[in-house]
Every structure is written in C-alpha cells, then in structure tokens.
mmCIF file of N, CA, C and O in Angstrom:
data_model
loop_
_atom_site.group_PDB
_atom_site.id
_atom_site.type_symbol
_atom_site.label_atom_id
_atom_site.label_comp_id
_atom_site.label_asym_id
_atom_site.label_seq_id
_atom_site.Cartn_x
_atom_site.Cartn_y
_atom_site.Cartn_z
ATOM 1 N N LEU A 1 0.829 -1.196 0.000
ATOM 2 C CA LEU A 1 0.000 0.000 0.000
ATOM 3 C C LEU A 1 0.871 1.258 0.000
ATOM 4 O O LEU A 1 0.589 2.191 -0.725
ATOM 5 N N GLN A 2 1.927 1.240 0.814
ATOM 6 C CA GLN A 2 2.799 2.413 0.859
ATOM 7 C C GLN A 2 3.442 2.683 -0.497
ATOM 8 O O GLN A 2 3.534 3.829 -0.932
ATOM 9 N N LEU A 3 3.879 1.622 -1.154
ATOM 10 C CA LEU A 3 4.530 1.785 -2.446
ATOM 11 C C LEU A 3 3.548 2.336 -3.477
ATOM 12 O O LEU A 3 3.900 3.201 -4.282
ATOM 13 N N LEU A 4 2.309 1.852 -3.435
ATOM 14 C CA LEU A 4 1.291 2.371 -4.362
ATOM 15 C C LEU A 4 0.996 3.842 -4.098
ATOM 16 O O LEU A 4 0.794 4.619 -5.037
ATOM 17 N N GLN A 5 0.990 4.225 -2.838
ATOM 18 C CA GLN A 5 0.767 5.635 -2.507
ATOM 19 C C GLN A 5 1.922 6.494 -3.028
ATOM 20 O O GLN A 5 1.705 7.574 -3.589
ATOM 21 N N CYS A 6 3.144 6.009 -2.858
ATOM 22 C CA CYS A 6 4.306 6.742 -3.368
ATOM 23 C C CYS A 6 4.236 6.866 -4.888
ATOM 24 O O CYS A 6 4.545 7.916 -5.444
ATOM 25 N N LEU A 7 3.827 5.795 -5.540
ATOM 26 C CA LEU A 7 3.681 5.814 -6.991
ATOM 27 C C LEU A 7 2.631 6.839 -7.413
ATOM 28 O O LEU A 7 2.850 7.618 -8.344
ATOM 29 N N ALA A 8 1.516 6.856 -6.715
ATOM 30 C CA ALA A 8 0.452 7.813 -7.046
ATOM 31 C C ALA A 8 0.933 9.248 -6.883
ATOM 32 O O ALA A 8 0.657 10.110 -7.732
ATOM 33 N N HIS A 9 1.670 9.516 -5.823
ATOM 34 C CA HIS A 9 2.180 10.882 -5.602
ATOM 35 C C HIS A 9 3.210 11.266 -6.668
ATOM 36 O O HIS A 9 3.204 12.392 -7.160
ATOM 37 N N SER A 10 4.083 10.316 -7.022
ATOM 38 C CA SER A 10 5.083 10.638 -8.046
ATOM 39 C C SER A 10 4.418 10.851 -9.406
ATOM 40 O O SER A 10 4.835 11.711 -10.179
ATOM 41 N N GLU A 11 3.358 10.086 -9.707
ATOM 42 C CA GLU A 11 2.626 10.296 -10.958
ATOM 43 C C GLU A 11 1.938 11.657 -10.963
ATOM 44 O O GLU A 11 1.847 12.304 -12.005
ATOM 45 N N ALA A 12 1.472 12.087 -9.803
ATOM 46 C CA ALA A 12 0.851 13.417 -9.715
ATOM 47 C C ALA A 12 1.874 14.503 -10.027
ATOM 48 O O ALA A 12 1.558 15.488 -10.703
ATOM 49 N N VAL A 13 3.103 14.303 -9.571
ATOM 50 C CA VAL A 13 4.161 15.273 -9.878
ATOM 51 C C VAL A 13 4.423 15.294 -11.374
ATOM 52 O O VAL A 13 4.554 16.356 -11.980
ATOM 53 N N ILE A 14 4.470 14.120 -11.977
ATOM 54 C CA ILE A 14 4.709 14.040 -13.425
ATOM 55 C C ILE A 14 3.561 14.694 -14.192
ATOM 56 O O ILE A 14 3.793 15.475 -15.121
ATOM 57 N N ASP A 15 2.336 14.416 -13.776
ATOM 58 C CA ASP A 15 1.169 14.923 -14.507
ATOM 59 C C ASP A 15 0.884 16.399 -14.257
ATOM 60 O O ASP A 15 0.466 17.119 -15.153
ATOM 61 N N PHE A 16 1.087 16.835 -13.017
ATOM 62 C CA PHE A 16 0.634 18.183 -12.648
ATOM 63 C C PHE A 16 1.736 19.085 -12.098
ATOM 64 O O PHE A 16 1.476 20.206 -11.685
ATOM 65 N N GLY A 17 2.965 18.639 -12.073
ATOM 66 C CA GLY A 17 4.053 19.404 -11.467
ATOM 67 C C GLY A 17 4.394 20.692 -12.180
ATOM 68 O O GLY A 17 4.902 21.622 -11.572
ATOM 69 N N ASP A 18 4.143 20.768 -13.468
ATOM 70 C CA ASP A 18 4.504 21.961 -14.237
ATOM 71 C C ASP A 18 3.353 22.927 -14.428
ATOM 72 O O ASP A 18 3.486 23.898 -15.166
ATOM 73 N N ASP A 19 2.214 22.661 -13.795
ATOM 74 C CA ASP A 19 1.068 23.552 -13.956
ATOM 75 C C ASP A 19 1.378 24.925 -13.364
ATOM 76 O O ASP A 19 2.070 25.052 -12.358
ATOM 77 N N ASP A 20 0.859 25.951 -13.984
ATOM 78 C CA ASP A 20 1.078 27.322 -13.519
ATOM 79 C C ASP A 20 -0.063 27.820 -12.657
ATOM 80 O O ASP A 20 -0.313 29.009 -12.573
ATOM 81 N N ARG A 21 -0.753 26.913 -11.992
ATOM 82 C CA ARG A 21 -1.871 27.305 -11.137
ATOM 83 C C ARG A 21 -1.385 27.445 -9.707
ATOM 84 O O ARG A 21 -0.352 26.921 -9.323
ATOM 85 N N GLU A 22 -2.179 28.135 -8.898
ATOM 86 C CA GLU A 22 -1.836 28.307 -7.486
ATOM 87 C C GLU A 22 -1.838 26.986 -6.729
ATOM 88 O O GLU A 22 -1.042 26.768 -5.833
ATOM 89 N N ASP A 23 -2.748 26.084 -7.085
ATOM 90 C CA ASP A 23 -2.876 24.813 -6.379
ATOM 91 C C ASP A 23 -2.071 23.689 -7.035
ATOM 92 O O ASP A 23 -2.337 22.523 -6.824
ATOM 93 N N SER A 24 -1.038 24.073 -7.835
ATOM 94 C CA SER A 24 -0.245 23.050 -8.513
ATOM 95 C C SER A 24 0.580 22.267 -7.491
ATOM 96 O O SER A 24 0.797 22.691 -6.365
ATOM 97 N N VAL A 25 1.042 21.133 -7.909
ATOM 98 C CA VAL A 25 1.780 20.231 -7.044
ATOM 99 C C VAL A 25 3.201 20.747 -6.860
ATOM 100 O O VAL A 25 3.874 21.094 -7.829
ATOM 101 N N ASP A 26 3.670 20.790 -5.616
ATOM 102 C CA ASP A 26 5.051 21.184 -5.322
ATOM 103 C C ASP A 26 5.925 19.941 -5.469
ATOM 104 O O ASP A 26 6.016 19.106 -4.571
ATOM 105 N N ALA A 27 6.558 19.812 -6.616
ATOM 106 C CA ALA A 27 7.323 18.608 -6.947
ATOM 107 C C ALA A 27 8.423 18.335 -5.933
ATOM 108 O O ALA A 27 8.625 17.198 -5.517
ATOM 109 N N SER A 28 9.140 19.358 -5.510
ATOM 110 C CA SER A 28 10.251 19.161 -4.567
ATOM 111 C C SER A 28 9.752 18.614 -3.239
ATOM 112 O O SER A 28 10.356 17.696 -2.665
ATOM 113 N N ALA A 29 8.658 19.166 -2.742
ATOM 114 C CA ALA A 29 8.127 18.715 -1.453
ATOM 115 C C ALA A 29 7.601 17.288 -1.537
ATOM 116 O O ALA A 29 7.822 16.472 -0.633
ATOM 117 N N VAL A 30 6.913 16.975 -2.632
ATOM 118 C CA VAL A 30 6.372 15.628 -2.787
ATOM 119 C C VAL A 30 7.507 14.616 -2.881
ATOM 120 O O VAL A 30 7.496 13.588 -2.211
ATOM 121 N N MET A 31 8.505 14.900 -3.696
ATOM 122 C CA MET A 31 9.616 13.966 -3.859
ATOM 123 C C MET A 31 10.428 13.844 -2.570
ATOM 124 O O MET A 31 10.899 12.757 -2.236
ATOM 125 N N ALA A 32 10.563 14.927 -1.825
ATOM 126 C CA ALA A 32 11.282 14.865 -0.557
ATOM 127 C C ALA A 32 10.561 13.960 0.442
ATOM 128 O O ALA A 32 11.192 13.325 1.287
ATOM 129 N N ALA A 33 9.255 13.884 0.338
ATOM 130 C CA ALA A 33 8.486 13.010 1.217
ATOM 131 C C ALA A 33 8.491 11.560 0.725
ATOM 132 O O ALA A 33 8.481 10.621 1.526
ATOM 133 N N ILE A 34 8.521 11.368 -0.575
ATOM 134 C CA ILE A 34 8.438 10.024 -1.150
ATOM 135 C C ILE A 34 9.761 9.266 -1.049
ATOM 136 O O ILE A 34 9.775 8.082 -0.699
ATOM 137 N N VAL A 35 10.859 9.909 -1.358
ATOM 138 C CA VAL A 35 12.150 9.219 -1.438
ATOM 139 C C VAL A 35 12.494 8.479 -0.155
ATOM 140 O O VAL A 35 12.864 7.300 -0.202
ATOM 141 N N PRO A 36 12.365 9.068 1.028
ATOM 142 C CA PRO A 36 12.678 8.305 2.245
ATOM 143 C C PRO A 36 11.758 7.095 2.449
ATOM 144 O O PRO A 36 12.207 6.042 2.914
ATOM 145 N N GLN A 37 10.505 7.227 2.080
ATOM 146 C CA GLN A 37 9.572 6.099 2.216
ATOM 147 C C GLN A 37 9.973 4.951 1.301
ATOM 148 O O GLN A 37 9.958 3.789 1.707
ATOM 149 N N VAL A 38 10.325 5.264 0.061
ATOM 150 C CA VAL A 38 10.720 4.229 -0.889
ATOM 151 C C VAL A 38 12.016 3.572 -0.434
ATOM 152 O O VAL A 38 12.163 2.351 -0.512
ATOM 153 N N ARG A 39 12.943 4.353 0.074
ATOM 154 C CA ARG A 39 14.205 3.778 0.587
ATOM 155 C C ARG A 39 13.937 2.851 1.766
ATOM 156 O O ARG A 39 14.546 1.781 1.875
ATOM 157 N N GLN A 40 13.029 3.239 2.647
ATOM 158 C CA GLN A 40 12.680 2.387 3.787
ATOM 159 C C GLN A 40 12.038 1.085 3.301
ATOM 160 O O GLN A 40 12.372 0.005 3.786
ATOM 161 N N LEU A 41 11.122 1.179 2.348
ATOM 162 C CA LEU A 41 10.490 -0.021 1.794
ATOM 163 C C LEU A 41 11.527 -0.926 1.129
ATOM 164 O O LEU A 41 11.461 -2.149 1.251
ATOM 165 N N ARG A 42 12.482 -0.336 0.435
ATOM 166 C CA ARG A 42 13.544 -1.120 -0.207
ATOM 167 C C ARG A 42 14.347 -1.894 0.833
ATOM 168 O O ARG A 42 14.640 -3.070 0.656
ATOM 169 N N GLU A 43 14.689 -1.247 1.938
ATOM 170 C CA GLU A 43 15.445 -1.919 2.989
ATOM 171 C C GLU A 43 14.627 -3.021 3.651
ATOM 172 O O GLU A 43 15.160 -4.089 3.977
ATOM 173 N N GLU A 44 13.339 -2.784 3.838
ATOM 174 C CA GLU A 44 12.476 -3.824 4.408
ATOM 175 C C GLU A 44 12.415 -5.031 3.475
ATOM 176 O O GLU A 44 12.491 -6.174 3.931
ATOM 177 N N LEU A 45 12.291 -4.781 2.182
ATOM 178 C CA LEU A 45 12.242 -5.873 1.207
ATOM 179 C C LEU A 45 13.566 -6.631 1.186
ATOM 180 O O LEU A 45 13.578 -7.864 1.156
ATOM 181 N N ARG A 46 14.668 -5.930 1.231
ATOM 182 C CA ARG A 46 15.976 -6.601 1.286
ATOM 183 C C ARG A 46 16.086 -7.478 2.526
ATOM 184 O O ARG A 46 16.638 -8.575 2.465
ATOM 185 N N GLY A 47 15.585 -6.985 3.648
ATOM 186 C CA GLY A 47 15.604 -7.781 4.872
ATOM 187 C C GLY A 47 14.791 -9.053 4.727
ATOM 188 O O GLY A 47 15.214 -10.129 5.163
ATOM 189 N N HIS A 48 13.636 -8.963 4.088
ATOM 190 C CA HIS A 48 12.806 -10.148 3.868
ATOM 191 C C HIS A 48 13.495 -11.130 2.917
ATOM 192 O O HIS A 48 13.413 -12.339 3.100
ATOM 193 N N LEU A 49 14.174 -10.601 1.916
ATOM 194 C CA LEU A 49 14.867 -11.476 0.974
ATOM 195 C C LEU A 49 16.034 -12.203 1.634
ATOM 196 O O LEU A 49 16.359 -13.329 1.279
ATOM 197 N N ARG A 50 16.675 -11.561 2.608
ATOM 198 C CA ARG A 50 17.786 -12.203 3.315
ATOM 199 C C ARG A 50 17.288 -13.280 4.273
ATOM 200 O O ARG A 50 18.011 -14.211 4.583
ATOM 201 N N ASP A 51 16.070 -13.146 4.748
ATOM 202 C CA ASP A 51 15.493 -14.124 5.663
ATOM 203 C C ASP A 51 14.998 -15.308 4.841
ATOM 204 O O ASP A 51 14.065 -15.189 4.049
ATOM 205 N N CYS A 52 15.584 -16.457 5.033
ATOM 206 C CA CYS A 52 15.287 -17.637 4.204
ATOM 207 C C CYS A 52 13.814 -18.006 4.214
ATOM 208 O O CYS A 52 13.250 -18.327 3.182
ATOM 209 N N ARG A 53 13.182 -18.011 5.361
ATOM 210 C CA ARG A 53 11.788 -18.467 5.423
ATOM 211 C C ARG A 53 10.835 -17.435 4.857
ATOM 212 O O ARG A 53 10.000 -17.739 4.012
ATOM 213 N N ARG A 54 10.914 -16.226 5.334
ATOM 214 C CA ARG A 54 9.953 -15.222 4.892
ATOM 215 C C ARG A 54 10.209 -14.757 3.473
ATOM 216 O O ARG A 54 9.296 -14.362 2.766
ATOM 217 N N GLY A 55 11.448 -14.786 3.013
ATOM 218 C CA GLY A 55 11.765 -14.330 1.666
ATOM 219 C C GLY A 55 11.495 -15.362 0.596
ATOM 220 O O GLY A 55 11.544 -15.054 -0.587
ATOM 221 N N GLU A 56 11.171 -16.593 1.006
ATOM 222 C CA GLU A 56 10.967 -17.664 0.030
ATOM 223 C C GLU A 56 9.860 -17.333 -0.962
ATOM 224 O O GLU A 56 10.009 -17.541 -2.168
ATOM 225 N N ILE A 57 8.757 -16.824 -0.491
ATOM 226 C CA ILE A 57 7.645 -16.497 -1.386
ATOM 227 C C ILE A 57 8.049 -15.386 -2.347
ATOM 228 O O ILE A 57 7.742 -15.447 -3.532
ATOM 229 N N VAL A 58 8.785 -14.405 -1.842
ATOM 230 C CA VAL A 58 9.207 -13.315 -2.709
ATOM 231 C C VAL A 58 10.191 -13.831 -3.758
ATOM 232 O O VAL A 58 10.114 -13.473 -4.921
ATOM 233 N N ARG A 59 11.107 -14.703 -3.345
ATOM 234 C CA ARG A 59 12.101 -15.242 -4.284
ATOM 235 C C ARG A 59 11.523 -16.281 -5.225
ATOM 236 O O ARG A 59 11.781 -16.263 -6.426
ATOM 237 N N GLU A 60 10.749 -17.222 -4.693
ATOM 238 C CA GLU A 60 10.292 -18.372 -5.467
ATOM 239 C C GLU A 60 8.908 -18.189 -6.080
ATOM 240 O O GLU A 60 8.545 -18.905 -7.001
ATOM 241 N N GLY A 61 8.121 -17.297 -5.542
ATOM 242 C CA GLY A 61 6.770 -17.098 -6.044
ATOM 243 C C GLY A 61 5.780 -18.043 -5.380
ATOM 244 O O GLY A 61 6.108 -18.745 -4.434
ATOM 245 N N VAL A 62 4.585 -18.045 -5.887
ATOM 246 C CA VAL A 62 3.525 -18.884 -5.342
ATOM 247 C C VAL A 62 2.903 -19.682 -6.481
ATOM 248 O O VAL A 62 2.969 -19.299 -7.644
ATOM 249 N N ARG A 63 2.271 -20.789 -6.115
ATOM 250 C CA ARG A 63 1.528 -21.594 -7.084
ATOM 251 C C ARG A 63 0.052 -21.337 -6.842
ATOM 252 O O ARG A 63 -0.395 -21.325 -5.693
ATOM 253 N N ILE A 64 -0.669 -21.137 -7.915
ATOM 254 C CA ILE A 64 -2.108 -20.915 -7.782
ATOM 255 C C ILE A 64 -2.849 -21.868 -8.706
ATOM 256 O O ILE A 64 -2.267 -22.413 -9.647
ATOM 257 N N VAL A 65 -4.119 -22.048 -8.434
ATOM 258 C CA VAL A 65 -4.987 -22.868 -9.273
ATOM 259 C C VAL A 65 -6.131 -21.991 -9.755
ATOM 260 O O VAL A 65 -6.758 -21.286 -8.964
ATOM 261 N N LEU A 66 -6.374 -22.037 -11.058
ATOM 262 C CA LEU A 66 -7.555 -21.377 -11.611
ATOM 263 C C LEU A 66 -8.612 -22.467 -11.744
ATOM 264 O O LEU A 66 -8.500 -23.345 -12.599
ATOM 265 N N GLY A 67 -9.583 -22.441 -10.893
ATOM 266 C CA GLY A 67 -10.621 -23.459 -10.905
ATOM 267 C C GLY A 67 -11.992 -22.844 -11.057
ATOM 268 O O GLY A 67 -12.201 -21.686 -10.703
ATOM 269 N N GLY A 68 -12.917 -23.613 -11.582
ATOM 270 C CA GLY A 68 -14.271 -23.127 -11.732
ATOM 271 C C GLY A 68 -15.040 -23.987 -12.716
ATOM 272 O O GLY A 68 -14.505 -24.933 -13.287
ATOM 273 N N PRO A 69 -16.282 -23.657 -12.923
ATOM 274 C CA PRO A 69 -17.131 -24.435 -13.836
ATOM 275 C C PRO A 69 -16.672 -24.262 -15.284
ATOM 276 O O PRO A 69 -15.934 -23.324 -15.605
ATOM 277 N N PRO A 70 -17.099 -25.154 -16.178
ATOM 278 C CA PRO A 70 -16.751 -25.037 -17.592
ATOM 279 C C PRO A 70 -17.195 -23.685 -18.165
ATOM 280 O O PRO A 70 -18.233 -23.148 -17.788
ATOM 281 N N ASN A 71 -16.389 -23.170 -19.063
ATOM 282 C CA ASN A 71 -16.661 -21.904 -19.768
ATOM 283 C C ASN A 71 -16.846 -20.714 -18.827
ATOM 284 O O ASN A 71 -17.598 -19.789 -19.129
ATOM 285 N N ALA A 72 -16.129 -20.734 -17.709
ATOM 286 C CA ALA A 72 -16.182 -19.602 -16.781
ATOM 287 C C ALA A 72 -15.142 -18.542 -17.136
ATOM 288 O O ALA A 72 -15.138 -17.466 -16.549
ATOM 289 N N GLY A 73 -14.236 -18.854 -18.058
ATOM 290 C CA GLY A 73 -13.223 -17.885 -18.473
ATOM 291 C C GLY A 73 -11.844 -18.157 -17.908
ATOM 292 O O GLY A 73 -10.971 -17.288 -17.942
ATOM 293 N N LYS A 74 -11.606 -19.355 -17.391
ATOM 294 C CA LYS A 74 -10.309 -19.688 -16.799
ATOM 295 C C LYS A 74 -9.185 -19.608 -17.833
ATOM 296 O O LYS A 74 -8.139 -19.019 -17.570
ATOM 297 N N SER A 75 -9.401 -20.195 -19.002
ATOM 298 C CA SER A 75 -8.376 -20.168 -20.050
ATOM 299 C C SER A 75 -8.137 -18.748 -20.543
ATOM 300 O O SER A 75 -6.996 -18.348 -20.772
ATOM 301 N N SER A 76 -9.181 -17.981 -20.688
ATOM 302 C CA SER A 76 -9.035 -16.580 -21.121
ATOM 303 C C SER A 76 -8.252 -15.782 -20.086
ATOM 304 O O SER A 76 -7.394 -14.965 -20.439
ATOM 305 N N LEU A 77 -8.522 -16.026 -18.812
ATOM 306 C CA LEU A 77 -7.787 -15.338 -17.752
ATOM 307 C C LEU A 77 -6.322 -15.733 -17.793
ATOM 308 O O LEU A 77 -5.439 -14.879 -17.703
ATOM 309 N N LEU A 78 -6.045 -17.030 -17.933
ATOM 310 C CA LEU A 78 -4.661 -17.488 -18.005
ATOM 311 C C LEU A 78 -3.946 -16.839 -19.189
ATOM 312 O O LEU A 78 -2.810 -16.364 -19.052
ATOM 313 N N ASN A 79 -4.576 -16.806 -20.337
ATOM 314 C CA ASN A 79 -3.970 -16.185 -21.516
ATOM 315 C C ASN A 79 -3.723 -14.699 -21.298
ATOM 316 O O ASN A 79 -2.699 -14.167 -21.722
ATOM 317 N N ALA A 80 -4.651 -14.035 -20.655
ATOM 318 C CA ALA A 80 -4.477 -12.604 -20.389
ATOM 319 C C ALA A 80 -3.308 -12.373 -19.436
ATOM 320 O O ALA A 80 -2.500 -11.463 -19.645
ATOM 321 N N LEU A 81 -3.199 -13.190 -18.397
ATOM 322 C CA LEU A 81 -2.090 -13.053 -17.453
ATOM 323 C C LEU A 81 -0.753 -13.381 -18.112
ATOM 324 O O LEU A 81 0.251 -12.715 -17.878
ATOM 325 N N ALA A 82 -0.742 -14.426 -18.946
ATOM 326 C CA ALA A 82 0.482 -14.857 -19.618
ATOM 327 C C ALA A 82 0.845 -13.954 -20.791
ATOM 328 O O ALA A 82 1.968 -13.982 -21.272
ATOM 329 N N ARG A 83 -0.112 -13.172 -21.255
ATOM 330 C CA ARG A 83 0.072 -12.288 -22.414
ATOM 331 C C ARG A 83 0.482 -13.075 -23.657
ATOM 332 O O ARG A 83 1.296 -12.624 -24.463
ATOM 333 N N ARG A 84 -0.074 -14.293 -23.738
ATOM 334 C CA ARG A 84 0.160 -15.151 -24.900
ATOM 335 C C ARG A 84 -0.891 -16.256 -24.890
ATOM 336 O O ARG A 84 -1.529 -16.492 -23.872
ATOM 337 N N PRO A 85 -1.086 -16.937 -25.996
ATOM 338 C CA PRO A 85 -2.071 -18.027 -26.021
ATOM 339 C C PRO A 85 -1.525 -19.299 -25.355
ATOM 340 O O PRO A 85 -1.058 -20.211 -26.028
ATOM 341 N N ALA A 86 -1.573 -19.374 -24.048
ATOM 342 C CA ALA A 86 -1.084 -20.538 -23.296
ATOM 343 C C ALA A 86 -2.131 -21.636 -23.211
ATOM 344 O O ALA A 86 -1.804 -22.794 -23.012
ATOM 345 N N ALA A 87 -3.393 -21.278 -23.342
ATOM 346 C CA ALA A 87 -4.490 -22.252 -23.243
ATOM 347 C C ALA A 87 -5.436 -22.059 -24.424
ATOM 348 O O ALA A 87 -5.597 -20.956 -24.946
ATOM 349 N N ILE A 88 -6.061 -23.140 -24.817
ATOM 350 C CA ILE A 88 -7.059 -23.089 -25.892
ATOM 351 C C ILE A 88 -8.314 -22.403 -25.360
ATOM 352 O O ILE A 88 -8.790 -22.726 -24.277
ATOM 353 N N VAL A 89 -8.833 -21.462 -26.113
ATOM 354 C CA VAL A 89 -10.082 -20.791 -25.757
ATOM 355 C C VAL A 89 -11.114 -21.188 -26.797
ATOM 356 O O VAL A 89 -10.905 -20.992 -27.993
ATOM 357 N N SER A 90 -12.217 -21.754 -26.315
ATOM 358 C CA SER A 90 -13.249 -22.254 -27.224
ATOM 359 C C SER A 90 -14.614 -22.122 -26.562
ATOM 360 O O SER A 90 -14.729 -22.209 -25.342
ATOM 361 N N PRO A 91 -15.661 -21.922 -27.353
ATOM 362 C CA PRO A 91 -17.006 -21.884 -26.773
ATOM 363 C C PRO A 91 -17.491 -23.277 -26.364
ATOM 364 O O PRO A 91 -18.489 -23.412 -25.668
ATOM 365 N N VAL A 92 -16.741 -24.311 -26.741
ATOM 366 C CA VAL A 92 -17.108 -25.688 -26.391
ATOM 367 C C VAL A 92 -16.659 -25.968 -24.966
ATOM 368 O O VAL A 92 -15.487 -25.806 -24.626
ATOM 369 N N ALA A 93 -17.590 -26.372 -24.124
ATOM 370 C CA ALA A 93 -17.269 -26.633 -22.712
ATOM 371 C C ALA A 93 -16.298 -27.796 -22.585
ATOM 372 O O ALA A 93 -16.403 -28.788 -23.306
ATOM 373 N N GLY A 94 -15.356 -27.669 -21.653
ATOM 374 C CA GLY A 94 -14.438 -28.761 -21.353
ATOM 375 C C GLY A 94 -13.287 -28.900 -22.323
ATOM 376 O O GLY A 94 -12.650 -29.949 -22.390
ATOM 377 N N THR A 95 -12.967 -27.851 -23.092
ATOM 378 C CA THR A 95 -11.895 -27.929 -24.084
ATOM 379 C C THR A 95 -10.536 -28.125 -23.425
ATOM 380 O O THR A 95 -9.727 -28.923 -23.871
ATOM 381 N N THR A 96 -10.251 -27.387 -22.369
ATOM 382 C CA THR A 96 -8.970 -27.482 -21.684
ATOM 383 C C THR A 96 -9.101 -28.498 -20.563
ATOM 384 O O THR A 96 -9.650 -28.208 -19.505
ATOM 385 N N ARG A 97 -8.572 -29.692 -20.794
ATOM 386 C CA ARG A 97 -8.654 -30.755 -19.787
ATOM 387 C C ARG A 97 -7.301 -31.059 -19.165
ATOM 388 O O ARG A 97 -7.222 -31.678 -18.124
ATOM 389 N N ASP A 98 -6.226 -30.665 -19.819
ATOM 390 C CA ASP A 98 -4.895 -30.930 -19.312
ATOM 391 C C ASP A 98 -4.518 -29.907 -18.253
ATOM 392 O O ASP A 98 -5.062 -28.800 -18.205
ATOM 393 N N VAL A 99 -3.549 -30.275 -17.419
ATOM 394 C CA VAL A 99 -3.002 -29.339 -16.443
ATOM 395 C C VAL A 99 -2.048 -28.433 -17.189
ATOM 396 O O VAL A 99 -1.161 -28.889 -17.916
ATOM 397 N N LEU A 100 -2.234 -27.153 -17.047
ATOM 398 C CA LEU A 100 -1.365 -26.177 -17.692
ATOM 399 C C LEU A 100 -0.510 -25.492 -16.634
ATOM 400 O O LEU A 100 -0.998 -25.169 -15.550
ATOM 401 N N GLU A 101 0.728 -25.267 -16.951
ATOM 402 C CA GLU A 101 1.629 -24.587 -16.031
ATOM 403 C C GLU A 101 2.296 -23.447 -16.769
ATOM 404 O O GLU A 101 2.867 -23.644 -17.843
ATOM 405 N N VAL A 102 2.185 -22.262 -16.211
ATOM 406 C CA VAL A 102 2.769 -21.066 -16.822
ATOM 407 C C VAL A 102 3.491 -20.284 -15.735
ATOM 408 O O VAL A 102 2.910 -19.998 -14.682
ATOM 409 N N ARG A 103 4.728 -19.946 -15.988
ATOM 410 C CA ARG A 103 5.486 -19.107 -15.051
ATOM 411 C C ARG A 103 5.248 -17.642 -15.428
ATOM 412 O O ARG A 103 5.408 -17.263 -16.590
ATOM 413 N N LEU A 104 4.834 -16.867 -14.444
ATOM 414 C CA LEU A 104 4.514 -15.460 -14.684
ATOM 415 C C LEU A 104 5.276 -14.574 -13.724
ATOM 416 O O LEU A 104 5.548 -14.960 -12.588
ATOM 417 N N ASP A 105 5.560 -13.390 -14.163
ATOM 418 C CA ASP A 105 6.122 -12.357 -13.304
ATOM 419 C C ASP A 105 5.138 -11.205 -13.358
ATOM 420 O O ASP A 105 5.090 -10.462 -14.328
ATOM 421 N N LEU A 106 4.326 -11.092 -12.339
ATOM 422 C CA LEU A 106 3.293 -10.061 -12.289
ATOM 423 C C LEU A 106 3.780 -8.906 -11.418
ATOM 424 O O LEU A 106 3.770 -9.011 -10.196
ATOM 425 N N ALA A 107 4.229 -7.859 -12.035
ATOM 426 C CA ALA A 107 4.690 -6.659 -11.316
ATOM 427 C C ALA A 107 5.761 -6.997 -10.290
ATOM 428 O O ALA A 107 5.804 -6.425 -9.223
ATOM 429 N N GLY A 108 6.613 -7.914 -10.633
ATOM 430 C CA GLY A 108 7.666 -8.330 -9.716
ATOM 431 C C GLY A 108 9.011 -7.853 -10.105
ATOM 432 O O GLY A 108 9.237 -7.065 -10.932
#
C-alpha cells in the first residue's frame, strides 16, 4: 500500500508538477516526502529477501490454481495473465482438460 501511494504521488508530480496554477503540485516537497519512504520499503524488502523463510515467497513465487465451472473464463484469464495463447479458448465446454503450467512475473 505504501509503495502504491508513493507511486500515485510521483505520478501526480509528473502529470501536474509543471502547472502554472496556485494549487499546482510542489514537486520538490512531494519527492522529498516520497524518497525516504521508498528507501525504507527497499530496505524492508531486502531484509525479507535475506530471511530464508519469509523471503521464500518473494524469491520463489507462489503456485495458484484457476478453478471453476466449464466456460467460466479460466483459459481466457490465463492467456491474459500470460500475455500469450497458453491455453485453448473455445465456446465448447471442457476444451482445456490438461493441467497447464505457466510461469509469470506479475509486477515483480
């Protein structure tokens, strides 16, 4: 959540920092507030990565299952996440019967 907030504030500086209005964003003040937070988050993440047990999920990732009734959109979701045709998409129910495995990096 903190990282998303920092991202939102930095995007506001990019979008509105050069406005010539009275209520324009003070880029220096916003960045001065964001940089220490991002540095703190970076150090926390490094600490988790050094810890073998807690950093395992961050390093190795997680396994998930897309389950549901036929033609619920599981294959379409997998293809959208993979950004490639990893599964057959068909209006015929039960087309994808095999176990599919796709390695993804989602905003990692």
